[in-house]
Short mmCIF file of N, CA and C and ligand atoms in Angstrom, two decimals:
data_model
loop_
_atom_site.label_atom_id
_atom_site.label_comp_id
_atom_site.label_asym_id
_atom_site.label_seq_id
_atom_site.Cartn_x
_atom_site.Cartn_y
_atom_site.Cartn_z
N MET A 1 100.12 107.85 -14.81
CA MET A 1 100.37 106.87 -13.75
C MET A 1 101.85 106.98 -13.33
N SER A 2 102.08 107.33 -12.07
CA SER A 2 103.49 107.53 -11.66
C SER A 2 104.16 106.16 -11.52
N ALA A 3 105.50 106.19 -11.63
CA ALA A 3 106.26 104.93 -11.54
C ALA A 3 106.06 104.33 -10.15
N ALA A 4 106.24 103.00 -10.07
CA ALA A 4 106.09 102.32 -8.78
C ALA A 4 107.17 102.82 -7.83
N PRO A 5 106.85 102.91 -6.53
CA PRO A 5 107.87 103.36 -5.57
C PRO A 5 108.98 102.32 -5.47
N LEU A 6 110.16 102.79 -5.06
CA LEU A 6 111.31 101.91 -4.88
C LEU A 6 111.22 101.26 -3.50
N LEU A 7 111.26 99.92 -3.46
CA LEU A 7 111.33 99.18 -2.18
C LEU A 7 112.67 98.47 -2.17
N HIS A 8 113.50 98.76 -1.16
CA HIS A 8 114.78 98.03 -1.10
C HIS A 8 115.21 97.79 0.33
N ALA A 9 116.05 96.76 0.48
CA ALA A 9 116.55 96.36 1.80
C ALA A 9 118.00 96.78 1.92
N LEU A 10 118.35 97.40 3.04
CA LEU A 10 119.72 97.84 3.29
C LEU A 10 120.16 97.34 4.66
N ARG A 11 121.43 96.98 4.79
CA ARG A 11 122.01 96.65 6.10
C ARG A 11 122.41 97.98 6.72
N VAL A 12 121.58 98.51 7.61
CA VAL A 12 121.81 99.87 8.12
C VAL A 12 121.12 100.06 9.47
N ASP A 13 121.70 100.94 10.28
CA ASP A 13 121.06 101.37 11.54
C ASP A 13 120.01 102.41 11.16
N ILE A 14 118.77 102.11 11.43
CA ILE A 14 117.65 102.96 10.98
C ILE A 14 117.78 104.38 11.52
N THR A 15 118.46 104.55 12.67
CA THR A 15 118.53 105.90 13.27
C THR A 15 119.44 106.82 12.45
N THR A 16 120.18 106.26 11.50
CA THR A 16 121.10 107.10 10.72
C THR A 16 120.47 107.60 9.42
N LEU A 17 119.25 107.14 9.13
CA LEU A 17 118.67 107.43 7.81
C LEU A 17 118.00 108.80 7.75
N GLU A 18 118.31 109.52 6.66
CA GLU A 18 117.70 110.83 6.45
C GLU A 18 116.50 110.64 5.51
N VAL A 19 115.38 110.28 6.12
CA VAL A 19 114.14 110.03 5.37
C VAL A 19 113.02 110.86 6.01
N ASP A 20 111.86 110.89 5.36
CA ASP A 20 110.76 111.66 5.95
C ASP A 20 110.30 111.04 7.26
N ALA A 21 110.29 109.69 7.33
CA ALA A 21 109.92 109.06 8.60
C ALA A 21 110.62 107.72 8.75
N ILE A 22 111.11 107.48 9.96
CA ILE A 22 111.53 106.12 10.30
C ILE A 22 110.42 105.53 11.16
N VAL A 23 110.23 104.25 11.03
CA VAL A 23 109.18 103.56 11.80
C VAL A 23 109.83 102.93 13.03
N ASN A 24 109.17 103.11 14.16
CA ASN A 24 109.66 102.56 15.42
C ASN A 24 108.84 101.33 15.79
N ALA A 25 109.53 100.21 16.03
CA ALA A 25 108.85 99.00 16.54
C ALA A 25 108.72 99.18 18.04
N ALA A 26 107.62 99.84 18.43
CA ALA A 26 107.43 100.26 19.82
C ALA A 26 106.58 99.23 20.57
N ASN A 27 106.13 99.64 21.76
CA ASN A 27 105.13 98.85 22.48
C ASN A 27 103.94 99.77 22.73
N GLU A 28 102.89 99.23 23.29
CA GLU A 28 101.63 99.99 23.38
C GLU A 28 101.73 101.23 24.27
N THR A 29 102.74 101.28 25.13
CA THR A 29 102.86 102.48 26.00
C THR A 29 103.48 103.65 25.24
N LEU A 30 104.22 103.34 24.17
CA LEU A 30 104.98 104.36 23.40
C LEU A 30 105.96 105.12 24.30
N LEU A 31 106.36 104.49 25.39
CA LEU A 31 107.26 105.20 26.32
C LEU A 31 108.68 104.64 26.26
N GLY A 32 109.02 104.01 25.13
CA GLY A 32 110.39 103.53 24.94
C GLY A 32 110.57 102.10 25.40
N GLY A 33 111.79 101.61 25.10
CA GLY A 33 112.06 100.20 25.45
C GLY A 33 113.47 99.87 25.03
N GLY A 34 113.68 98.62 24.62
CA GLY A 34 115.01 98.22 24.17
C GLY A 34 115.07 98.21 22.65
N GLY A 35 115.86 97.32 22.11
CA GLY A 35 115.91 97.12 20.65
C GLY A 35 115.91 98.41 19.85
N VAL A 36 115.17 98.37 18.74
CA VAL A 36 115.17 99.56 17.87
C VAL A 36 114.46 100.73 18.56
N ASP A 37 113.49 100.42 19.42
CA ASP A 37 112.78 101.46 20.20
C ASP A 37 113.80 102.24 21.04
N GLY A 38 114.65 101.49 21.73
CA GLY A 38 115.68 102.14 22.56
C GLY A 38 116.66 102.94 21.72
N ALA A 39 117.05 102.37 20.59
CA ALA A 39 118.03 103.06 19.72
C ALA A 39 117.45 104.37 19.19
N ILE A 40 116.18 104.33 18.80
CA ILE A 40 115.54 105.54 18.25
C ILE A 40 115.42 106.61 19.34
N HIS A 41 114.98 106.21 20.52
CA HIS A 41 114.86 107.20 21.60
C HIS A 41 116.22 107.76 22.00
N ARG A 42 117.23 106.94 22.02
CA ARG A 42 118.58 107.44 22.37
C ARG A 42 119.04 108.46 21.33
N ALA A 43 118.83 108.14 20.07
CA ALA A 43 119.31 109.03 18.99
C ALA A 43 118.46 110.29 18.89
N ALA A 44 117.17 110.16 19.21
CA ALA A 44 116.26 111.33 19.08
C ALA A 44 116.41 112.30 20.24
N GLY A 45 116.82 111.77 21.38
CA GLY A 45 116.93 112.61 22.57
C GLY A 45 115.63 112.64 23.36
N PRO A 46 115.67 113.29 24.51
CA PRO A 46 114.52 113.25 25.44
C PRO A 46 113.26 113.91 24.91
N GLY A 47 113.41 114.75 23.92
CA GLY A 47 112.23 115.42 23.36
C GLY A 47 111.25 114.43 22.74
N LEU A 48 111.76 113.31 22.26
CA LEU A 48 110.85 112.33 21.63
C LEU A 48 109.93 111.71 22.68
N LEU A 49 110.51 111.32 23.81
CA LEU A 49 109.69 110.74 24.88
C LEU A 49 108.68 111.77 25.38
N ALA A 50 109.13 113.01 25.51
CA ALA A 50 108.22 114.07 25.98
C ALA A 50 107.06 114.22 25.00
N GLU A 51 107.35 114.16 23.69
CA GLU A 51 106.26 114.30 22.72
C GLU A 51 105.32 113.10 22.76
N CYS A 52 105.91 111.90 22.95
CA CYS A 52 105.05 110.70 23.05
C CYS A 52 104.11 110.83 24.25
N ARG A 53 104.69 111.27 25.38
CA ARG A 53 103.85 111.43 26.59
C ARG A 53 102.72 112.42 26.35
N ALA A 54 103.01 113.42 25.48
CA ALA A 54 102.03 114.52 25.28
C ALA A 54 101.00 114.16 24.21
N LEU A 55 101.16 112.99 23.55
CA LEU A 55 100.16 112.61 22.53
C LEU A 55 98.79 112.57 23.18
N PRO A 56 97.78 113.14 22.52
CA PRO A 56 96.45 113.23 23.15
C PRO A 56 95.98 111.89 23.75
N GLN A 57 96.14 110.83 22.95
CA GLN A 57 95.62 109.55 23.44
C GLN A 57 96.37 109.14 24.72
N LEU A 58 97.69 109.33 24.72
CA LEU A 58 98.45 108.87 25.88
C LEU A 58 98.13 109.74 27.09
N ARG A 59 97.91 111.07 26.82
CA ARG A 59 97.58 111.95 27.96
C ARG A 59 96.27 111.48 28.61
N ALA A 60 95.42 110.94 27.77
CA ALA A 60 94.13 110.48 28.30
C ALA A 60 94.26 109.07 28.87
N GLY A 61 95.51 108.60 28.95
CA GLY A 61 95.71 107.28 29.56
C GLY A 61 95.40 106.14 28.61
N VAL A 62 95.23 106.48 27.30
CA VAL A 62 94.90 105.44 26.31
C VAL A 62 96.20 104.98 25.64
N ARG A 63 96.43 103.70 25.61
CA ARG A 63 97.64 103.18 24.96
C ARG A 63 97.46 103.18 23.44
N CYS A 64 98.55 102.90 22.74
CA CYS A 64 98.47 102.71 21.28
C CYS A 64 98.24 101.23 21.05
N PRO A 65 97.04 100.82 20.71
CA PRO A 65 96.76 99.39 20.58
C PRO A 65 97.67 98.71 19.54
N THR A 66 98.00 97.49 19.78
CA THR A 66 98.81 96.71 18.81
C THR A 66 98.19 96.82 17.42
N GLY A 67 99.05 97.12 16.44
CA GLY A 67 98.57 97.26 15.05
C GLY A 67 98.30 98.68 14.66
N GLU A 68 98.16 99.59 15.65
CA GLU A 68 97.93 100.99 15.30
C GLU A 68 99.25 101.76 15.27
N ALA A 69 99.19 103.00 14.81
CA ALA A 69 100.42 103.79 14.62
C ALA A 69 100.17 105.24 15.03
N ARG A 70 101.23 105.90 15.52
CA ARG A 70 101.15 107.30 15.92
C ARG A 70 102.38 108.02 15.36
N ILE A 71 102.23 109.27 14.93
CA ILE A 71 103.37 110.01 14.35
C ILE A 71 103.82 111.13 15.27
N THR A 72 105.16 111.28 15.35
CA THR A 72 105.74 112.40 16.11
C THR A 72 106.83 113.05 15.26
N GLY A 73 107.45 114.08 15.79
CA GLY A 73 108.60 114.67 15.13
C GLY A 73 109.81 113.75 15.30
N GLY A 74 110.88 114.09 14.58
CA GLY A 74 112.10 113.29 14.64
C GLY A 74 113.10 113.79 15.67
N HIS A 75 112.87 115.03 16.14
CA HIS A 75 113.76 115.59 17.18
C HIS A 75 115.21 115.57 16.71
N ARG A 76 116.15 114.96 17.41
CA ARG A 76 117.55 115.05 16.99
C ARG A 76 117.91 114.06 15.87
N LEU A 77 116.95 113.27 15.46
CA LEU A 77 117.22 112.32 14.36
C LEU A 77 117.34 113.06 13.03
N LYS A 78 117.99 112.46 12.05
CA LYS A 78 117.98 113.04 10.70
C LYS A 78 116.59 112.92 10.07
N ALA A 79 115.86 111.91 10.47
CA ALA A 79 114.49 111.72 9.94
C ALA A 79 113.59 112.85 10.45
N ARG A 80 112.68 113.30 9.59
CA ARG A 80 111.77 114.40 10.02
C ARG A 80 110.73 113.91 11.02
N HIS A 81 110.31 112.67 10.86
CA HIS A 81 109.27 112.13 11.74
C HIS A 81 109.66 110.73 12.23
N VAL A 82 109.01 110.32 13.31
CA VAL A 82 109.03 108.92 13.74
C VAL A 82 107.56 108.46 13.73
N ILE A 83 107.33 107.32 13.08
CA ILE A 83 105.98 106.73 13.17
C ILE A 83 106.10 105.50 14.06
N HIS A 84 105.46 105.58 15.21
CA HIS A 84 105.55 104.52 16.21
C HIS A 84 104.40 103.54 15.97
N THR A 85 104.73 102.26 15.97
CA THR A 85 103.68 101.25 15.86
C THR A 85 104.01 100.10 16.79
N ALA A 86 102.98 99.53 17.39
CA ALA A 86 103.18 98.39 18.29
C ALA A 86 102.88 97.11 17.52
N GLY A 87 103.92 96.32 17.27
CA GLY A 87 103.72 95.06 16.58
C GLY A 87 103.18 93.99 17.54
N PRO A 88 102.69 92.90 16.98
CA PRO A 88 102.16 91.82 17.83
C PRO A 88 103.30 90.98 18.43
N VAL A 89 103.07 90.50 19.63
CA VAL A 89 103.97 89.50 20.22
C VAL A 89 103.59 88.15 19.59
N TRP A 90 104.60 87.36 19.21
CA TRP A 90 104.31 86.06 18.57
C TRP A 90 103.87 85.05 19.63
N HIS A 91 102.68 84.47 19.44
CA HIS A 91 102.18 83.45 20.37
C HIS A 91 101.88 82.17 19.60
N GLY A 92 102.58 81.96 18.47
CA GLY A 92 102.35 80.72 17.73
C GLY A 92 101.58 80.91 16.45
N GLY A 93 100.97 82.08 16.26
CA GLY A 93 100.35 82.40 14.97
C GLY A 93 98.84 82.23 14.93
N ASP A 94 98.25 81.75 16.02
CA ASP A 94 96.78 81.57 16.01
C ASP A 94 96.05 82.61 16.85
N SER A 95 96.73 83.68 17.18
CA SER A 95 96.09 84.74 17.99
C SER A 95 95.97 86.04 17.19
N GLY A 96 95.85 85.90 15.88
CA GLY A 96 95.67 87.10 15.05
C GLY A 96 96.96 87.84 14.76
N GLU A 97 98.10 87.22 15.05
CA GLU A 97 99.37 87.92 14.83
C GLU A 97 99.56 88.38 13.38
N PRO A 98 99.28 87.52 12.38
CA PRO A 98 99.50 87.98 10.99
C PRO A 98 98.66 89.22 10.65
N GLN A 99 97.41 89.20 11.10
CA GLN A 99 96.52 90.35 10.79
C GLN A 99 97.00 91.61 11.51
N LEU A 100 97.48 91.44 12.75
CA LEU A 100 97.94 92.61 13.51
C LEU A 100 99.24 93.17 12.91
N LEU A 101 100.11 92.28 12.46
CA LEU A 101 101.36 92.77 11.85
C LEU A 101 101.05 93.51 10.54
N ALA A 102 100.15 92.96 9.75
CA ALA A 102 99.75 93.63 8.50
C ALA A 102 99.14 95.00 8.82
N ALA A 103 98.39 95.06 9.91
CA ALA A 103 97.76 96.34 10.29
C ALA A 103 98.82 97.39 10.62
N CYS A 104 99.95 96.96 11.21
CA CYS A 104 101.03 97.93 11.49
C CYS A 104 101.47 98.60 10.20
N TYR A 105 101.73 97.80 9.16
CA TYR A 105 102.22 98.36 7.89
C TYR A 105 101.15 99.22 7.23
N ARG A 106 99.90 98.77 7.29
CA ARG A 106 98.80 99.55 6.69
C ARG A 106 98.62 100.88 7.41
N ASN A 107 98.66 100.85 8.73
CA ASN A 107 98.42 102.10 9.49
C ASN A 107 99.59 103.06 9.38
N VAL A 108 100.80 102.55 9.23
CA VAL A 108 101.94 103.44 8.97
C VAL A 108 101.75 104.13 7.62
N LEU A 109 101.32 103.35 6.61
CA LEU A 109 101.10 103.93 5.27
C LEU A 109 99.97 104.98 5.31
N ALA A 110 98.97 104.71 6.12
CA ALA A 110 97.85 105.68 6.21
C ALA A 110 98.37 107.02 6.75
N LEU A 111 99.27 106.98 7.75
CA LEU A 111 99.84 108.23 8.28
C LEU A 111 100.77 108.87 7.24
N ALA A 112 101.50 108.04 6.51
CA ALA A 112 102.39 108.58 5.47
C ALA A 112 101.58 109.32 4.42
N ARG A 113 100.43 108.74 4.05
CA ARG A 113 99.55 109.39 3.05
C ARG A 113 98.99 110.69 3.62
N GLU A 114 98.54 110.62 4.87
CA GLU A 114 97.93 111.79 5.52
C GLU A 114 98.92 112.95 5.61
N HIS A 115 100.18 112.63 5.79
CA HIS A 115 101.20 113.68 5.97
C HIS A 115 102.01 113.94 4.71
N GLY A 116 101.62 113.29 3.62
CA GLY A 116 102.29 113.53 2.33
C GLY A 116 103.76 113.15 2.33
N LEU A 117 104.10 112.09 3.07
CA LEU A 117 105.51 111.69 3.16
C LEU A 117 105.98 111.03 1.88
N ARG A 118 107.27 111.17 1.59
CA ARG A 118 107.82 110.61 0.35
C ARG A 118 108.73 109.42 0.61
N THR A 119 109.48 109.46 1.72
CA THR A 119 110.45 108.38 1.97
C THR A 119 110.24 107.83 3.38
N LEU A 120 110.25 106.50 3.47
CA LEU A 120 109.97 105.80 4.73
C LEU A 120 111.03 104.72 4.96
N ALA A 121 111.32 104.45 6.24
CA ALA A 121 112.20 103.31 6.54
C ALA A 121 111.56 102.50 7.67
N PHE A 122 111.51 101.19 7.45
CA PHE A 122 110.93 100.26 8.44
C PHE A 122 112.01 99.36 9.02
N PRO A 123 111.97 99.10 10.35
CA PRO A 123 112.72 97.97 10.89
C PRO A 123 111.87 96.71 10.69
N ALA A 124 112.42 95.56 11.03
CA ALA A 124 111.65 94.32 10.92
C ALA A 124 110.74 94.22 12.15
N ILE A 125 109.59 94.81 12.07
CA ILE A 125 108.66 94.91 13.20
C ILE A 125 108.36 93.52 13.76
N SER A 126 108.43 93.39 15.07
CA SER A 126 108.11 92.18 15.84
C SER A 126 109.13 91.06 15.70
N CYS A 127 110.18 91.26 14.92
CA CYS A 127 111.14 90.16 14.67
C CYS A 127 112.25 90.05 15.70
N GLY A 128 112.23 90.89 16.71
CA GLY A 128 113.24 90.80 17.77
C GLY A 128 112.64 90.24 19.03
N VAL A 129 112.52 91.11 20.03
CA VAL A 129 111.96 90.72 21.34
C VAL A 129 110.61 90.04 21.18
N TYR A 130 109.80 90.49 20.22
CA TYR A 130 108.43 89.96 20.10
C TYR A 130 108.37 88.61 19.41
N GLY A 131 109.53 88.14 18.91
CA GLY A 131 109.66 86.75 18.51
C GLY A 131 108.95 86.29 17.26
N TYR A 132 108.53 87.23 16.41
CA TYR A 132 107.83 86.83 15.19
C TYR A 132 108.81 86.13 14.23
N PRO A 133 108.45 84.98 13.70
CA PRO A 133 109.37 84.30 12.76
C PRO A 133 109.71 85.21 11.58
N LEU A 134 111.01 85.34 11.32
CA LEU A 134 111.50 86.35 10.39
C LEU A 134 110.88 86.26 9.00
N HIS A 135 110.91 85.09 8.38
CA HIS A 135 110.44 85.00 6.99
C HIS A 135 108.94 85.24 6.89
N ALA A 136 108.19 84.80 7.89
CA ALA A 136 106.74 85.05 7.88
C ALA A 136 106.49 86.56 7.99
N ALA A 137 107.27 87.22 8.82
CA ALA A 137 107.08 88.66 9.04
C ALA A 137 107.48 89.47 7.81
N THR A 138 108.59 89.11 7.18
CA THR A 138 109.02 89.89 6.00
C THR A 138 108.06 89.66 4.83
N ALA A 139 107.49 88.48 4.75
CA ALA A 139 106.50 88.22 3.68
C ALA A 139 105.28 89.12 3.89
N ILE A 140 104.82 89.23 5.14
CA ILE A 140 103.66 90.09 5.43
C ILE A 140 104.01 91.55 5.14
N ALA A 141 105.21 91.96 5.52
CA ALA A 141 105.62 93.35 5.31
C ALA A 141 105.58 93.71 3.83
N VAL A 142 106.23 92.90 3.00
CA VAL A 142 106.32 93.21 1.56
C VAL A 142 104.95 93.09 0.90
N GLN A 143 104.20 92.06 1.24
CA GLN A 143 102.87 91.87 0.64
C GLN A 143 101.95 93.02 1.01
N THR A 144 101.94 93.41 2.28
CA THR A 144 101.04 94.48 2.72
C THR A 144 101.41 95.81 2.07
N LEU A 145 102.71 96.07 1.95
CA LEU A 145 103.12 97.33 1.30
C LEU A 145 102.77 97.32 -0.18
N HIS A 146 102.95 96.18 -0.84
CA HIS A 146 102.55 96.12 -2.25
C HIS A 146 101.07 96.41 -2.41
N GLU A 147 100.27 95.94 -1.45
CA GLU A 147 98.81 96.16 -1.51
C GLU A 147 98.43 97.61 -1.21
N THR A 148 99.17 98.26 -0.29
CA THR A 148 98.71 99.57 0.20
C THR A 148 99.45 100.75 -0.40
N LEU A 149 100.62 100.55 -0.98
CA LEU A 149 101.36 101.69 -1.54
C LEU A 149 100.59 102.42 -2.65
N PRO A 150 99.83 101.70 -3.50
CA PRO A 150 99.07 102.44 -4.53
C PRO A 150 98.11 103.48 -3.93
N GLY A 151 97.70 103.25 -2.69
CA GLY A 151 96.80 104.21 -2.03
C GLY A 151 97.54 105.34 -1.35
N ALA A 152 98.87 105.31 -1.43
CA ALA A 152 99.67 106.39 -0.79
C ALA A 152 100.66 106.91 -1.83
N PRO A 153 100.16 107.58 -2.87
CA PRO A 153 100.99 107.93 -4.04
C PRO A 153 102.15 108.87 -3.75
N THR A 154 102.14 109.58 -2.59
CA THR A 154 103.30 110.46 -2.33
C THR A 154 104.53 109.63 -1.96
N VAL A 155 104.33 108.40 -1.48
CA VAL A 155 105.47 107.60 -1.05
C VAL A 155 106.24 107.10 -2.27
N ARG A 156 107.50 107.51 -2.38
CA ARG A 156 108.31 107.16 -3.55
C ARG A 156 109.41 106.17 -3.24
N GLU A 157 109.75 106.03 -1.92
CA GLU A 157 110.81 105.09 -1.56
C GLU A 157 110.56 104.50 -0.19
N VAL A 158 110.74 103.18 -0.08
CA VAL A 158 110.64 102.48 1.21
C VAL A 158 111.93 101.70 1.41
N VAL A 159 112.57 101.95 2.56
CA VAL A 159 113.79 101.21 2.91
C VAL A 159 113.44 100.22 4.02
N PHE A 160 113.81 98.96 3.81
CA PHE A 160 113.74 97.99 4.91
C PHE A 160 115.12 98.03 5.57
N ALA A 161 115.19 98.65 6.73
CA ALA A 161 116.47 98.83 7.43
C ALA A 161 116.77 97.56 8.21
N CYS A 162 117.76 96.82 7.75
CA CYS A 162 118.05 95.51 8.33
C CYS A 162 119.27 95.63 9.25
N PHE A 163 119.07 95.21 10.51
CA PHE A 163 120.17 95.34 11.48
C PHE A 163 121.07 94.12 11.41
N GLY A 164 120.53 92.99 10.97
CA GLY A 164 121.33 91.77 10.90
C GLY A 164 121.33 91.22 9.48
N GLU A 165 122.34 90.42 9.20
CA GLU A 165 122.47 89.81 7.86
C GLU A 165 121.28 88.92 7.54
N ASP A 166 120.76 88.24 8.58
CA ASP A 166 119.62 87.33 8.37
C ASP A 166 118.40 88.12 7.88
N VAL A 167 118.23 89.29 8.46
CA VAL A 167 117.08 90.12 8.07
C VAL A 167 117.25 90.62 6.64
N LEU A 168 118.48 91.03 6.31
CA LEU A 168 118.76 91.50 4.94
C LEU A 168 118.49 90.40 3.93
N GLN A 169 118.94 89.19 4.25
CA GLN A 169 118.72 88.06 3.33
C GLN A 169 117.23 87.77 3.17
N ALA A 170 116.51 87.85 4.29
CA ALA A 170 115.07 87.53 4.25
C ALA A 170 114.32 88.54 3.38
N TYR A 171 114.62 89.84 3.59
CA TYR A 171 113.94 90.86 2.78
C TYR A 171 114.38 90.77 1.32
N SER A 172 115.67 90.54 1.09
CA SER A 172 116.15 90.48 -0.30
C SER A 172 115.49 89.34 -1.04
N ALA A 173 115.32 88.21 -0.35
CA ALA A 173 114.63 87.07 -0.99
C ALA A 173 113.19 87.45 -1.29
N GLU A 174 112.56 88.13 -0.33
CA GLU A 174 111.15 88.51 -0.49
C GLU A 174 110.99 89.51 -1.63
N LEU A 175 111.99 90.40 -1.78
CA LEU A 175 111.90 91.44 -2.81
C LEU A 175 112.41 90.93 -4.15
N GLY A 176 113.00 89.71 -4.12
CA GLY A 176 113.47 89.11 -5.37
C GLY A 176 114.70 89.78 -5.90
N ASP A 177 115.48 90.44 -5.00
CA ASP A 177 116.73 91.04 -5.51
C ASP A 177 117.93 90.48 -4.76
N GLU A 178 119.07 90.70 -5.34
CA GLU A 178 120.30 90.23 -4.70
C GLU A 178 120.59 91.11 -3.49
N PRO A 179 120.97 90.54 -2.34
CA PRO A 179 121.29 91.41 -1.20
C PRO A 179 122.47 92.32 -1.54
N ASP A 180 122.45 93.50 -0.94
CA ASP A 180 123.59 94.42 -1.14
C ASP A 180 124.83 93.73 -0.59
N LEU A 181 125.74 93.37 -1.46
CA LEU A 181 126.91 92.61 -0.97
C LEU A 181 127.77 93.54 -0.12
N PRO A 182 128.33 93.00 0.97
CA PRO A 182 129.13 93.86 1.88
C PRO A 182 130.34 94.44 1.15
N1 LIG B 1 118.14 99.77 13.20
C1 LIG B 1 117.40 98.87 12.50
N2 LIG B 1 116.89 97.75 13.03
C2 LIG B 1 117.16 97.52 14.34
C3 LIG B 1 117.93 98.40 15.15
C4 LIG B 1 118.42 99.57 14.52
N3 LIG B 1 119.15 100.47 15.20
N4 LIG B 1 118.01 97.87 16.41
C5 LIG B 1 117.34 96.71 16.38
N5 LIG B 1 116.84 96.48 15.14
C6 LIG B 1 116.07 95.34 14.64
C7 LIG B 1 116.18 94.05 15.41
O1 LIG B 1 117.39 93.39 15.08
C8 LIG B 1 114.97 93.32 14.86
O2 LIG B 1 115.27 92.76 13.59
O3 LIG B 1 114.70 95.67 14.73
C9 LIG B 1 113.94 94.45 14.65
C10 LIG B 1 112.85 94.50 15.71
O4 LIG B 1 113.37 94.07 16.96
P1 LIG B 1 112.98 94.80 18.36
O5 LIG B 1 113.60 96.13 18.40
O6 LIG B 1 113.27 93.83 19.44
O7 LIG B 1 111.40 95.03 18.24
P2 LIG B 1 110.18 94.01 18.39
O8 LIG B 1 110.57 92.59 18.14
O9 LIG B 1 109.09 94.61 17.55
O10 LIG B 1 109.81 94.13 19.94
C11 LIG B 1 109.25 95.34 20.38
O11 LIG B 1 110.84 95.55 22.15
O12 LIG B 1 112.25 97.32 22.42
C12 LIG B 1 111.05 96.79 22.85
O13 LIG B 1 109.72 98.69 23.43
C13 LIG B 1 109.88 97.66 22.48
O14 LIG B 1 108.35 96.40 23.79
C14 LIG B 1 108.78 96.65 22.47
C15 LIG B 1 109.44 95.42 21.88
#
């Protein structure tokens, strides 16, 4: 039985991480946006958008439904891959948002397993523009990964890339560890 994978929260710009895949909090078009989506596309260069446009589903005019995930190359990023997932927009919590957010983490793990990835980094999906309450979202993230990581044994490390101190504190509390002191 291999040791449990390392899950930790870091105050870091996700585009700087040299991991097998960084996760993009995208939208259903996968054609870029603001926030971390914009930062990833800026750092990856135009080849990332070109690859997203060329994804079979998108070529057929099919969007990436909320909760699903698609994998591309990392292009100019240090990360080898980008796994794009569309998180739910927060509408108060009675429109299936928790289930859809959990599906984002599960579907990212499914692609990580399929591609034999070892190291992953997640932003706080839906916690920016999409307005998901931070602590509810980080609880779903950690709980869903604890449930699904055993099914993806190649994954040995997961980084929660926190852009703000509030996000770092939320993940650190959820993970039960002391935040990385500045
Ligand atoms: N590294 C790590 N985290 C980041 C970075 C970065 N470079 N930039 C932003 N973040 C954080 C935000 O601070 C927030 O905690 O990522 C989290 C998610 O926020 P958003 O990027 O706004 O994503 P989301 O809330 O899921 O909204 C997605 O925004 O950018 C558009 O195209 C995107 O329509 C989609 C929507």
